[in-house]
Short mmCIF file of C-alpha atoms in Angstrom, two decimals:
data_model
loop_
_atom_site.label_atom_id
_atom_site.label_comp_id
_atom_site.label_asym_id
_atom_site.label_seq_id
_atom_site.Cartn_x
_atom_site.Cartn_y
_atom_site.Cartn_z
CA UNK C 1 -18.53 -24.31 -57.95
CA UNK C 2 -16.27 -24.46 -60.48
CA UNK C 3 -15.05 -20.76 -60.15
CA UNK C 4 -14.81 -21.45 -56.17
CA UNK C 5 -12.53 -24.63 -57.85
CA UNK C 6 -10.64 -22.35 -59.58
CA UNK C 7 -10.12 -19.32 -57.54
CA UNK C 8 -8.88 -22.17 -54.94
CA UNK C 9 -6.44 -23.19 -57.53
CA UNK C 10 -4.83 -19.91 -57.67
CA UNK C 11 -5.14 -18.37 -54.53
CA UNK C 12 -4.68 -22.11 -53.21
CA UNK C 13 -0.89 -21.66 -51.44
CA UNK C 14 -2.57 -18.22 -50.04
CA UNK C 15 -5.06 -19.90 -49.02
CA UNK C 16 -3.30 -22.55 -47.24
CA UNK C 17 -0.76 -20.21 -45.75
CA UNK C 18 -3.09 -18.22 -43.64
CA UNK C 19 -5.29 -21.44 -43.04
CA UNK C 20 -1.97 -22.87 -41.13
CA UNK C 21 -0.47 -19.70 -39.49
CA UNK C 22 -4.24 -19.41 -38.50
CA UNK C 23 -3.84 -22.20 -36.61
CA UNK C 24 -0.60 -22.10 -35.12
CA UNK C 25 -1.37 -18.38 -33.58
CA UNK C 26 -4.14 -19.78 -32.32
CA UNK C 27 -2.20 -22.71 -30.61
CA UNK C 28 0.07 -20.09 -29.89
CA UNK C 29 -2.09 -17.93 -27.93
CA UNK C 30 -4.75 -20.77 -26.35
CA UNK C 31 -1.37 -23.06 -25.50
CA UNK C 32 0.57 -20.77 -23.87
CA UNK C 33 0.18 -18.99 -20.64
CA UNK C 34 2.61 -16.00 -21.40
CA UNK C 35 1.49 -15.28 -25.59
CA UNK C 36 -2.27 -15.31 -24.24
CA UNK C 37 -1.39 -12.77 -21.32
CA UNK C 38 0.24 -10.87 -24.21
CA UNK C 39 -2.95 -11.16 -26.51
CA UNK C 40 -5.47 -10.59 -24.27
CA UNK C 41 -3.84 -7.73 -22.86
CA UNK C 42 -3.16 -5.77 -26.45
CA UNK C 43 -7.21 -6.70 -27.08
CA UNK C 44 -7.65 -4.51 -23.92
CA UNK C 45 -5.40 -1.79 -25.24
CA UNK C 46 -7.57 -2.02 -28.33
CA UNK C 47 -10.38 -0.83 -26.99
CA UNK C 48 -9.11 1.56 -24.48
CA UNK C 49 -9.71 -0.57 -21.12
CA UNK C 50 -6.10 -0.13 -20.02
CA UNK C 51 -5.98 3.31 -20.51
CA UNK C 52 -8.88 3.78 -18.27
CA UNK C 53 -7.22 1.67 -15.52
CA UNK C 54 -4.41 3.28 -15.62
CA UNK C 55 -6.17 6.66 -15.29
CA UNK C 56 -7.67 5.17 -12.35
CA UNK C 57 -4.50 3.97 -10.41
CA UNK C 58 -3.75 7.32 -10.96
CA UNK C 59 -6.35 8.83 -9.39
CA UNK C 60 -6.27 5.91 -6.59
CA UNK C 61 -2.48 7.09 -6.23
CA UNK C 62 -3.35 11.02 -5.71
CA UNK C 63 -6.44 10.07 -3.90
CA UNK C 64 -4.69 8.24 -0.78
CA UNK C 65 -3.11 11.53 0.04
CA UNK C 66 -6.25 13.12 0.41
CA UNK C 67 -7.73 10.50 2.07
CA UNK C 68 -5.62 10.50 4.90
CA UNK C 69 -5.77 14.11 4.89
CA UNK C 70 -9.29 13.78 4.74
CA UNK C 71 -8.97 11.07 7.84
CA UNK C 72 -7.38 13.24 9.85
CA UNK C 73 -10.23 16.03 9.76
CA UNK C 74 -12.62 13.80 10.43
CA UNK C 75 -10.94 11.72 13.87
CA UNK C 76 -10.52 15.76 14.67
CA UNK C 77 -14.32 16.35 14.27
CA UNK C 78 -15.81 12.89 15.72
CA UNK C 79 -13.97 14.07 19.15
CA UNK C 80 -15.85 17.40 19.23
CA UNK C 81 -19.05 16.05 18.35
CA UNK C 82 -18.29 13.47 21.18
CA UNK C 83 -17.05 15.84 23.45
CA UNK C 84 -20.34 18.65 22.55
CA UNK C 85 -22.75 15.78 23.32
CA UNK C 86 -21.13 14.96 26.49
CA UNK C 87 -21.77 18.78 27.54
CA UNK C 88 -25.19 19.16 26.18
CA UNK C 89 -25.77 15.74 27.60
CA UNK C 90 -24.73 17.22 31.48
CA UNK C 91 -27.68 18.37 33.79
CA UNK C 92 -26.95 21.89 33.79
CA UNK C 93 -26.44 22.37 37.57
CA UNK C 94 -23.49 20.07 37.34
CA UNK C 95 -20.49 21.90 37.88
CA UNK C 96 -17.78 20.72 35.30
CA UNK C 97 -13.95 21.87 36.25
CA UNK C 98 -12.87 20.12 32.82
CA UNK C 99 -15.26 20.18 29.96
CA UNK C 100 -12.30 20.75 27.49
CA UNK C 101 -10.41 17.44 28.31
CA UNK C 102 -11.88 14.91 25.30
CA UNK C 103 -13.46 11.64 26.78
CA UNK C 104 -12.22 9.34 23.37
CA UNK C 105 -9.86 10.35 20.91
CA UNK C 106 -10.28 8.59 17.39
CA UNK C 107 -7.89 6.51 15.69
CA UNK C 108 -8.71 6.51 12.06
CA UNK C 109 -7.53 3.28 10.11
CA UNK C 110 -8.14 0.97 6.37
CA UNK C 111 -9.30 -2.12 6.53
CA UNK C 112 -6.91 -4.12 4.82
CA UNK C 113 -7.99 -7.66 5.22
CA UNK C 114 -11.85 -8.81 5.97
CA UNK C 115 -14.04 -11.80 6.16
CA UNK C 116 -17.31 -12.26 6.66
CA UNK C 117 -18.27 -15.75 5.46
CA UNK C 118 -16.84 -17.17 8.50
CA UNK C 119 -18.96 -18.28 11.63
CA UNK C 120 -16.34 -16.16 13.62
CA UNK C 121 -15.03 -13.19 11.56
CA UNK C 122 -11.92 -11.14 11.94
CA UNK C 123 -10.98 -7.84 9.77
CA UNK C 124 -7.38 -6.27 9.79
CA UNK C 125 -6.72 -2.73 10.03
CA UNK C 126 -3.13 -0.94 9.31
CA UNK C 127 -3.25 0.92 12.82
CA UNK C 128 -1.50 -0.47 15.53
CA UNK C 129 0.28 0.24 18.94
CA UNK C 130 2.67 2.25 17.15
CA UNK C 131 -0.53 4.51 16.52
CA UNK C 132 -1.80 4.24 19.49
CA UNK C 133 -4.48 1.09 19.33
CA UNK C 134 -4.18 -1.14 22.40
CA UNK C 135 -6.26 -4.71 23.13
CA UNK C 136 -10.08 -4.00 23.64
CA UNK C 137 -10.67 -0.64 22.20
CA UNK C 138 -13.88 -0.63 20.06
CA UNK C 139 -13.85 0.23 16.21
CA UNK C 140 -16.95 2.27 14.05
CA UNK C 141 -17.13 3.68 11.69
CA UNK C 142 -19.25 6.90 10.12
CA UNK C 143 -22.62 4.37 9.97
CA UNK C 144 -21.77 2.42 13.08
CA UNK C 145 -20.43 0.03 15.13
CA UNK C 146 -18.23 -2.78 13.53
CA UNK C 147 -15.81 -4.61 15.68
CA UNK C 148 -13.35 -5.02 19.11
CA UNK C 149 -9.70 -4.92 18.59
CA UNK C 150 -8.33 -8.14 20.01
CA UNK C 151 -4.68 -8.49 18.57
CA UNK C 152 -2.34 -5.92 17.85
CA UNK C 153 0.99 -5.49 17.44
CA UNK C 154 3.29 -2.21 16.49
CA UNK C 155 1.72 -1.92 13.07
CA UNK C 156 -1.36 -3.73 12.53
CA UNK C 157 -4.30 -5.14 14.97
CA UNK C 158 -6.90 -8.01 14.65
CA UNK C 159 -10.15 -7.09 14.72
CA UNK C 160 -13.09 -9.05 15.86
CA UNK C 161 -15.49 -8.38 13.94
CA UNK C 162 -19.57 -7.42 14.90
CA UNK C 163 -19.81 -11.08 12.50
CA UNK C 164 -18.41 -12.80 15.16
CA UNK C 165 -20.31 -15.18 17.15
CA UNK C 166 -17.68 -14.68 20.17
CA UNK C 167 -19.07 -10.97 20.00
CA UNK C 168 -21.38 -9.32 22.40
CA UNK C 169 -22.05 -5.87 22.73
CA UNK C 170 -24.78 -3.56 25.21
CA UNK C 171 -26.93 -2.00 23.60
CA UNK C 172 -30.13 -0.31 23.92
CA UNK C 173 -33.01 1.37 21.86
CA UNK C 174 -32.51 4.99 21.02
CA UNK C 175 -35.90 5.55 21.74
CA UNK C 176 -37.15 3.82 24.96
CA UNK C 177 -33.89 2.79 26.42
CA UNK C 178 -34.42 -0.57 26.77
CA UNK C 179 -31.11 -2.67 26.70
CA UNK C 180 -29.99 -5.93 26.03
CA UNK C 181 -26.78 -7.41 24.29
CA UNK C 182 -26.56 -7.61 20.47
CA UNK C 183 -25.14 -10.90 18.94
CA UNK C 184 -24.80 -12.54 15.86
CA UNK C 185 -26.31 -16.14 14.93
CA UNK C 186 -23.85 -16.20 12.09
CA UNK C 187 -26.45 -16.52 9.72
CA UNK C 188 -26.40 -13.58 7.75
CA UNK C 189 -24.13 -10.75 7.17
CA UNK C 190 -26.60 -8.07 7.20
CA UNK C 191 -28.64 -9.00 10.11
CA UNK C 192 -27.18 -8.94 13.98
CA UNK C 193 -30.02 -10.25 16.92
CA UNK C 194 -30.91 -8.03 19.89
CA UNK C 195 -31.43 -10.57 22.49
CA UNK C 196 -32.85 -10.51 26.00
CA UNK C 197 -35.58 -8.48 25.61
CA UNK C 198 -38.61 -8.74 28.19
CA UNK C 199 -42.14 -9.65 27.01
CA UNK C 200 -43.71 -6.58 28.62
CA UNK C 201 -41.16 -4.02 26.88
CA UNK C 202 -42.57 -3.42 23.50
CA UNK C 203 -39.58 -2.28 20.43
CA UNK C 204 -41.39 -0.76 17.48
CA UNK C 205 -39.96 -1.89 14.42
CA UNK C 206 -37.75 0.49 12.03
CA UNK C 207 -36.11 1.59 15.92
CA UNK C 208 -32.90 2.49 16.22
CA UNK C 209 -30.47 0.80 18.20
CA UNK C 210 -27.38 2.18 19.96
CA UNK C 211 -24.44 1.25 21.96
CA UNK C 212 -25.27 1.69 25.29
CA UNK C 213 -22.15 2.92 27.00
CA UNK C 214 -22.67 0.68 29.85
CA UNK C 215 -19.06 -0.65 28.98
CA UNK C 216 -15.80 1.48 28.53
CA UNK C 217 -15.29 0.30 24.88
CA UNK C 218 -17.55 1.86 22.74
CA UNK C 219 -19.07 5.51 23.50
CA UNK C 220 -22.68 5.84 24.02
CA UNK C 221 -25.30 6.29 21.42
CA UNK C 222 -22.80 5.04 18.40
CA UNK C 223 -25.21 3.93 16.07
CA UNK C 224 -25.89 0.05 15.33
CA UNK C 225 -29.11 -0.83 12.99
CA UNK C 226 -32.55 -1.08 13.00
CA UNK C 227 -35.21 -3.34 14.39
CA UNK C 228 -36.59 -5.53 11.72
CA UNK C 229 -38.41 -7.98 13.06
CA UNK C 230 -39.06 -10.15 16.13
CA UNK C 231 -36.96 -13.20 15.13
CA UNK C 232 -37.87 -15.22 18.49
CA UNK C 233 -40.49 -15.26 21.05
CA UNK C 234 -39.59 -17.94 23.93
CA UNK C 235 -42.53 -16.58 25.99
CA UNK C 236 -39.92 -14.83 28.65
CA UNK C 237 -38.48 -12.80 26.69
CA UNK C 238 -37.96 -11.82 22.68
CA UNK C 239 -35.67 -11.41 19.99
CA UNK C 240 -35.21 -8.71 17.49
CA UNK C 241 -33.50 -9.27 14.72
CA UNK C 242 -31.42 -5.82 13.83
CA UNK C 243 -30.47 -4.69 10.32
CA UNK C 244 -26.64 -3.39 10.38
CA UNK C 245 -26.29 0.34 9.22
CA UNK C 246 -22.78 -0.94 7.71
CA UNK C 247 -22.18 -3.35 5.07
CA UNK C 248 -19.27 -5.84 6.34
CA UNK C 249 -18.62 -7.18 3.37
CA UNK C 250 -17.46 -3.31 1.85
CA UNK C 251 -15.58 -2.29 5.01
CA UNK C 252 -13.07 0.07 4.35
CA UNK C 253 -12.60 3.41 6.41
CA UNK C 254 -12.95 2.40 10.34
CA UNK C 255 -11.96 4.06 13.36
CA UNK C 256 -10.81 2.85 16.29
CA UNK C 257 -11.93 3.90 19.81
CA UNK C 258 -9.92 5.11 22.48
CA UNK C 259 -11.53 5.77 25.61
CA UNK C 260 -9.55 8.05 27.37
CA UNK C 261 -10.66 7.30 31.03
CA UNK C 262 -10.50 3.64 30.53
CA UNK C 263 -7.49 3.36 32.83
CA UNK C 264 -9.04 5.38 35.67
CA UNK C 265 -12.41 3.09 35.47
CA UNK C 266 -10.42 -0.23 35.18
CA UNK C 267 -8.07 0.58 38.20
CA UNK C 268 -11.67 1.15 40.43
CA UNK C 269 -13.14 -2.27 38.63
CA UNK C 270 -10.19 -3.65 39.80
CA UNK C 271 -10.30 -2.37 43.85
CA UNK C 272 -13.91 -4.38 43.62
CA UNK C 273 -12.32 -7.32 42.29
CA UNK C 274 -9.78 -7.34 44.90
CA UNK C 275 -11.68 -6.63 47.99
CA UNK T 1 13.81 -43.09 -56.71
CA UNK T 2 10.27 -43.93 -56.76
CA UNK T 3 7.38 -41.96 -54.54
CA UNK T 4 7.09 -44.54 -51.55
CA UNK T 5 10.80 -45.00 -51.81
CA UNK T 6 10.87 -41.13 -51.45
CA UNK T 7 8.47 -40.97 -48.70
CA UNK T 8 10.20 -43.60 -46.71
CA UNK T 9 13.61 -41.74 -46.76
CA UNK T 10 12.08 -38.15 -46.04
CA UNK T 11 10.24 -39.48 -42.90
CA UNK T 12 13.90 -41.22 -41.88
CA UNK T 13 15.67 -38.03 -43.14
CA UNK T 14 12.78 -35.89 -41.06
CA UNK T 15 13.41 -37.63 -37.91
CA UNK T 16 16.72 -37.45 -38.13
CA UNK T 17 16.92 -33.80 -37.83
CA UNK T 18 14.08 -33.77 -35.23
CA UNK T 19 16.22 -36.03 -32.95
CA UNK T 20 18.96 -33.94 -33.07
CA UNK T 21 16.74 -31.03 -32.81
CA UNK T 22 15.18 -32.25 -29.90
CA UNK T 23 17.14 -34.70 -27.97
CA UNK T 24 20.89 -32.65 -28.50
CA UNK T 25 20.15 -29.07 -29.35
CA UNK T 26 17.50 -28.10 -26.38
CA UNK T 27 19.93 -28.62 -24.09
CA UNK T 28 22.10 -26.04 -25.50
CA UNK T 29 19.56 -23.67 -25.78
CA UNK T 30 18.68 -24.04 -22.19
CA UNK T 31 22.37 -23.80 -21.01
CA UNK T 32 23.35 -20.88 -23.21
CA UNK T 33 22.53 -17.68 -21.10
CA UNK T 34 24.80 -15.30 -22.66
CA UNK T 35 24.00 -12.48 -24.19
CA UNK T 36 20.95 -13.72 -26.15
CA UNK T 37 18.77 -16.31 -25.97
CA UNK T 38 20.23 -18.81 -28.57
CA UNK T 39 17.89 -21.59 -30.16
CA UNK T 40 19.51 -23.42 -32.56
CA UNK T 41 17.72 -24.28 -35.83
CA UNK T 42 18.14 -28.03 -37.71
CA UNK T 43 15.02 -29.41 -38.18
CA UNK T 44 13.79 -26.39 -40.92
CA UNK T 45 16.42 -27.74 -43.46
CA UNK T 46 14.08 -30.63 -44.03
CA UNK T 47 11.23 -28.53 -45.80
CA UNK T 48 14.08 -26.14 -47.59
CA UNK T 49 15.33 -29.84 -49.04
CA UNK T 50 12.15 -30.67 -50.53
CA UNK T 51 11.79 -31.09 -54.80
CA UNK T 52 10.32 -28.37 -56.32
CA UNK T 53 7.95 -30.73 -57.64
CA UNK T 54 5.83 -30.93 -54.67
CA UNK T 55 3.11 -27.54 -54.95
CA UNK T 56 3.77 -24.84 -52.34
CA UNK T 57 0.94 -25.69 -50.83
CA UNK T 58 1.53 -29.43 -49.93
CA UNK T 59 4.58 -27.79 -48.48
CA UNK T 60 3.40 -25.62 -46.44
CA UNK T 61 1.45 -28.35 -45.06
CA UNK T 62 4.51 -30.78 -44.24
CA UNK T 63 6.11 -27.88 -42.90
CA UNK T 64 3.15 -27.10 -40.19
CA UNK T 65 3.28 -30.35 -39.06
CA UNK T 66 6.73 -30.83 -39.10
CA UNK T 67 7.19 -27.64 -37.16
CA UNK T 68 4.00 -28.80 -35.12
CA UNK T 69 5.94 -32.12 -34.15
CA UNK T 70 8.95 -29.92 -32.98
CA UNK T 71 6.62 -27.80 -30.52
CA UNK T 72 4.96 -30.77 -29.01
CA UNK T 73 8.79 -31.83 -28.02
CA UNK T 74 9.82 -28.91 -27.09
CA UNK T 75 6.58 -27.23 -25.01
CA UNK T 76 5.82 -24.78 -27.17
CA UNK T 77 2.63 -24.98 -29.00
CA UNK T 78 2.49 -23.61 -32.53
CA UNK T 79 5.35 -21.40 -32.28
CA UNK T 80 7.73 -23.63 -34.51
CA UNK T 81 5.08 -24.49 -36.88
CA UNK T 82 3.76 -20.73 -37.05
CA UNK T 83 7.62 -20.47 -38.15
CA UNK T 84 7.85 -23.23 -40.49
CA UNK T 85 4.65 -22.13 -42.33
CA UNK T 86 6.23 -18.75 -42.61
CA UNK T 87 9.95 -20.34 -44.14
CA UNK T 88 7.72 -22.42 -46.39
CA UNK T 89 5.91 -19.17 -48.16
CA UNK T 90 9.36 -17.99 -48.04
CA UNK T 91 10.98 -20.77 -50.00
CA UNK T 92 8.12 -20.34 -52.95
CA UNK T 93 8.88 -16.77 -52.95
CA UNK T 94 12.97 -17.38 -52.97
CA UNK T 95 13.10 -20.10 -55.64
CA UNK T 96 10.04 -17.86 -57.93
CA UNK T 97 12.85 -15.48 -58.08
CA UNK T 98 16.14 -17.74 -58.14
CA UNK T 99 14.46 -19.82 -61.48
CA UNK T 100 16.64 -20.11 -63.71
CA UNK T 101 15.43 -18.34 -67.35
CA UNK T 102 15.05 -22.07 -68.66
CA UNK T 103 12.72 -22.83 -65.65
CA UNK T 104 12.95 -25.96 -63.05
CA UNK T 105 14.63 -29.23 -64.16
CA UNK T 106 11.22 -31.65 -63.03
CA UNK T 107 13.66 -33.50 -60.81
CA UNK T 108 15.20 -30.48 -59.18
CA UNK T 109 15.74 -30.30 -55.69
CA UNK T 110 17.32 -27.11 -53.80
CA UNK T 111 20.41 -28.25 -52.43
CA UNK T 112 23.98 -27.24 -53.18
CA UNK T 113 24.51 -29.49 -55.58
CA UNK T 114 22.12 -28.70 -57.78
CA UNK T 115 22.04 -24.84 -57.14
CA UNK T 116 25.82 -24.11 -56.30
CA UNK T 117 27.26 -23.50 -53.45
CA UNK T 118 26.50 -19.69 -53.50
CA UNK T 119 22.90 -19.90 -54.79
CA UNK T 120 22.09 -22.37 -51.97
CA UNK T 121 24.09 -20.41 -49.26
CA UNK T 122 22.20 -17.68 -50.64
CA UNK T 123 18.62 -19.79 -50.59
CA UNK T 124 19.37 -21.04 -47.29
CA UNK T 125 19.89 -17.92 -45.76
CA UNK T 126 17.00 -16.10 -46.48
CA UNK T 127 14.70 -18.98 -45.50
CA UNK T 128 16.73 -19.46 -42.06
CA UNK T 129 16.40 -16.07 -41.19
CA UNK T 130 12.86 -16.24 -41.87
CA UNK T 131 12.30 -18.85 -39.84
CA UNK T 132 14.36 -17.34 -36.95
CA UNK T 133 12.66 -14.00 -37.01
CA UNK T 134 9.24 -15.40 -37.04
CA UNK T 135 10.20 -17.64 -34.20
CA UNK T 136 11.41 -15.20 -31.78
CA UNK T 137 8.70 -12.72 -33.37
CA UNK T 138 6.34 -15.60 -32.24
CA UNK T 139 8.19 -16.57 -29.10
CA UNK T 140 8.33 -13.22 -27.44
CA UNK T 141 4.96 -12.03 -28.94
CA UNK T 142 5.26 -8.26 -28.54
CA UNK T 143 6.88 -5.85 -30.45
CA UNK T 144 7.75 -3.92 -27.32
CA UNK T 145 10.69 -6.61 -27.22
CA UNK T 146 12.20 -5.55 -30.63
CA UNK T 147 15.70 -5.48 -29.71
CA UNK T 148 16.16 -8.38 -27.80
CA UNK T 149 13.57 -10.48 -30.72
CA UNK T 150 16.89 -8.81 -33.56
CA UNK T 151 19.49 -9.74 -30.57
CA UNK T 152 18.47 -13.27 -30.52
CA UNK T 153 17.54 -13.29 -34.07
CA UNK T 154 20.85 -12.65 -35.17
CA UNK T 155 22.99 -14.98 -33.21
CA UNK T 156 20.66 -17.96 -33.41
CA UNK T 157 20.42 -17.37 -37.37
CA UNK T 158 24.83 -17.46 -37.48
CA UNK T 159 25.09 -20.11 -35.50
CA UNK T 160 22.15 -22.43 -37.05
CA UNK T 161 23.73 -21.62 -40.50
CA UNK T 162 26.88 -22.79 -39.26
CA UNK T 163 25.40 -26.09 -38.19
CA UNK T 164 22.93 -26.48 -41.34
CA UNK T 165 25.84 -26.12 -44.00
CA UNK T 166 27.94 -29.23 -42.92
CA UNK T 167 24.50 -31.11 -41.99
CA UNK T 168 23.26 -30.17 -45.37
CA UNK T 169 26.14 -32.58 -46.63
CA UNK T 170 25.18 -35.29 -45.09
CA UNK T 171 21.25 -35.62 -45.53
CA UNK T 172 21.69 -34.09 -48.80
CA UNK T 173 18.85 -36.46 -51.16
CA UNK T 174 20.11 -38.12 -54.06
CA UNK T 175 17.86 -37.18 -56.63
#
């Protein structure tokens, strides 16, 4: 005790120096906004984190080249798969004048906006009429389907997304072709309801299910989710509740879908409508 | 001049400077824009006008909370009292070195007066410059900032000292 005394004594104005500049850098740094940006950001440096996120933009810098590169190749190749399955898909005694003329072209596009907390979601992509994307055209992407464009102007569109509750869509099993329309309850992000479904039609679980094609906006057999369980039974007819092969919430890479005949099939919709 | 006698007139002499730090001088350092940033420094000549009787350590103390009432007027938390602490190890250091061979008269006090004009021009400016170099040092925070911490430095230090000599006169302490 009496050395501590002493030591105090002469290291006392030492002491009581870095005590008190103690204190004010630490007012310093918790009182104000700018000095603790400062601080905080040379701990980082420290230990190396802002090195590492700077490598990373970077990388994220080179890598958006490549992507859309990348993007390119792939619109390129969902077209010919599209267009092969169309002609292995024709009876073969079908004479075909024009099996080179592509039924949909692909749009590719980021998501650059999303929600999917919302009882009706939206997503925003950076495509737009400019690019081609027009009101009603479907968007996928590589897992499956994920929304109909419903805004757009010259460089972005609106995008209702399948978390929508305003959203229906055909669809039908891969396996038995039964079809109904796929909705969502708004209850869970992962899960989308396959509704309409008659008692006597039996859907194994772990089935796939598929757009349908029955409508001009998405292709046929673009893949939606699997059955996981019957979610209703109203006695005439089920539900299924369907597990999405895409996660919403980490949308990024979409494409939208543009149906190349939709014109020619809208003009005869529209001779019915006017007779 | 007894103690409570002295403590009453420091406190008046203290806020004395503080109100002129406060209520007239932040207005000129918001106005100025040119050049450099200019703050300009009163207050600080109340802890170099302390006796030498009171232990660097009790000094340091007034100073922090001195400088500490100057931040809570002015919005800046700790940065005038991180300052002030700093001036205060630097006026133990300056008058170590400045003692005469005979040592300290008990009643001395570092003003010009008792030092001399020069000594105390001398004493003064070492502790201002201090005090403005760990401000801005504080203020800015990073040493990326270097030249504009010197810039502003520089002309707050030459125009503070301008001020501090003629105020020096008037709050000069008798004893």
């Amino acid at each position: 005790m009496r050395r501590l005394l002493s030591l105090l004594r002469k290291y006392g104005t030492a002491v009581t120096f870095l005590a008190l500049q103690g204190i004010s850098v630490y007012l310093i740094v918790m009182k104000n906004s700018e000095q603790k940006a400062i601080f905080v950001s040379s701990i980082k440096r420290v230990f190396g984190d802002v090195h590492e996120v700077a490598d990373r933009l970077y990388d994220i810098k080179d890598s958006r080249k490549q992507q859309e590169e990348l993007r390119a190749s792939v619109e390129e190749l969902k077209e010919q798969v599209f267009l092969l399955q169309q002609r292995v898909a024709l009876p073969s005694d079908t004479l075909q004048q024009d099996t080179s003329m592509a039924l949909y072209t692909f749009i590719g596009a980021r998501v650059i906006k999303n929600s999917v907390d919302l009882q009706h979601n939206f997503f925003t992509i950076d495509r737009g009429t400019r690019d081609g994307v027009q009101k009603h055209m479907g968007v996928i992407t590589n897992d499956g389907v994920v929304g109909i464009v419903r805004e757009v102007n010259s460089k972005y569109a609106l995008v209702m997304s399948v978390l929508n509750r305003s959203f229906i869509l055909s669809a039908r099993s891969k396996k038995s072709g039964q079809f109904g329309p796929v909705v969502w309850t708004g209850e869970d992000e992962r899960y989308v309801t396959l509704t309409d479904i008659p008692q006597h039609v039996r859907l194994n679980l772990a089935d796939t299910i598929q757009t349908s094609g029955y409508s001009s906006i998405f292709p046929k057999g673009v893949d939606i989710g699997t059955i996981v369980e019957v979610k209703e039974d109203n006695g005439a007819s089920k539900k299924y509740s369907v597990k999405l092969f895409e996660d919403m919430r980490g949308l990024e890479h979409v494409y939208v879908v543009n149906y190349v005949d939709k014109d020619k099939i809208e003009e005869l919709e529209k001779l019915l409508a006017d007779e | 001049m007894n103690n409570q006698q002295f403590v009453y007139t420091s406190l008046l002499r203290f806020m004395g400077l503080a109100a002129i730090q406060v209520l007239l001088l932040r207005q000129f350092a918001l106005n100025s824009g040119f050049m450099a940033s200019i703050y300009v420094f009163v207050y600080p000549l109340f802890v170099f006008l302390l006796p030498r009787r009171i232990p660097s350590w009790i000094v340091m103390i007034i100073a922090f909370f001195c400088g500490l009432t100057i931040d809570i007027f002015s919005d800046s938390m700790g940065v005038h009292a991180s300052a002030s602490v700093m001036s205060a190890l630097a006026r133990s250091i300056v008058l170590y070195y400045l003692e005469p061979s005979g040592g300290y008269n008990e009643s001395f006090v570092p003003n010009s007066r008792q030092m001399g004009f020069t000594q105390f021009l001398v004493y003064v400016s070492i502790l201002l410059f201090v005090h403005v170099l760990w401000f801005f040092s504080m203020e800015i925070f990073t040493p990326v900032y270097i030249v504009d911490i010197l810039k502003n430095t520089i002309f707050s230090f030459l125009i503070s000292l301008v001020l501090i000599l003629p105020i020096q006169l008037i709050f000069n302490p008798r004893d």
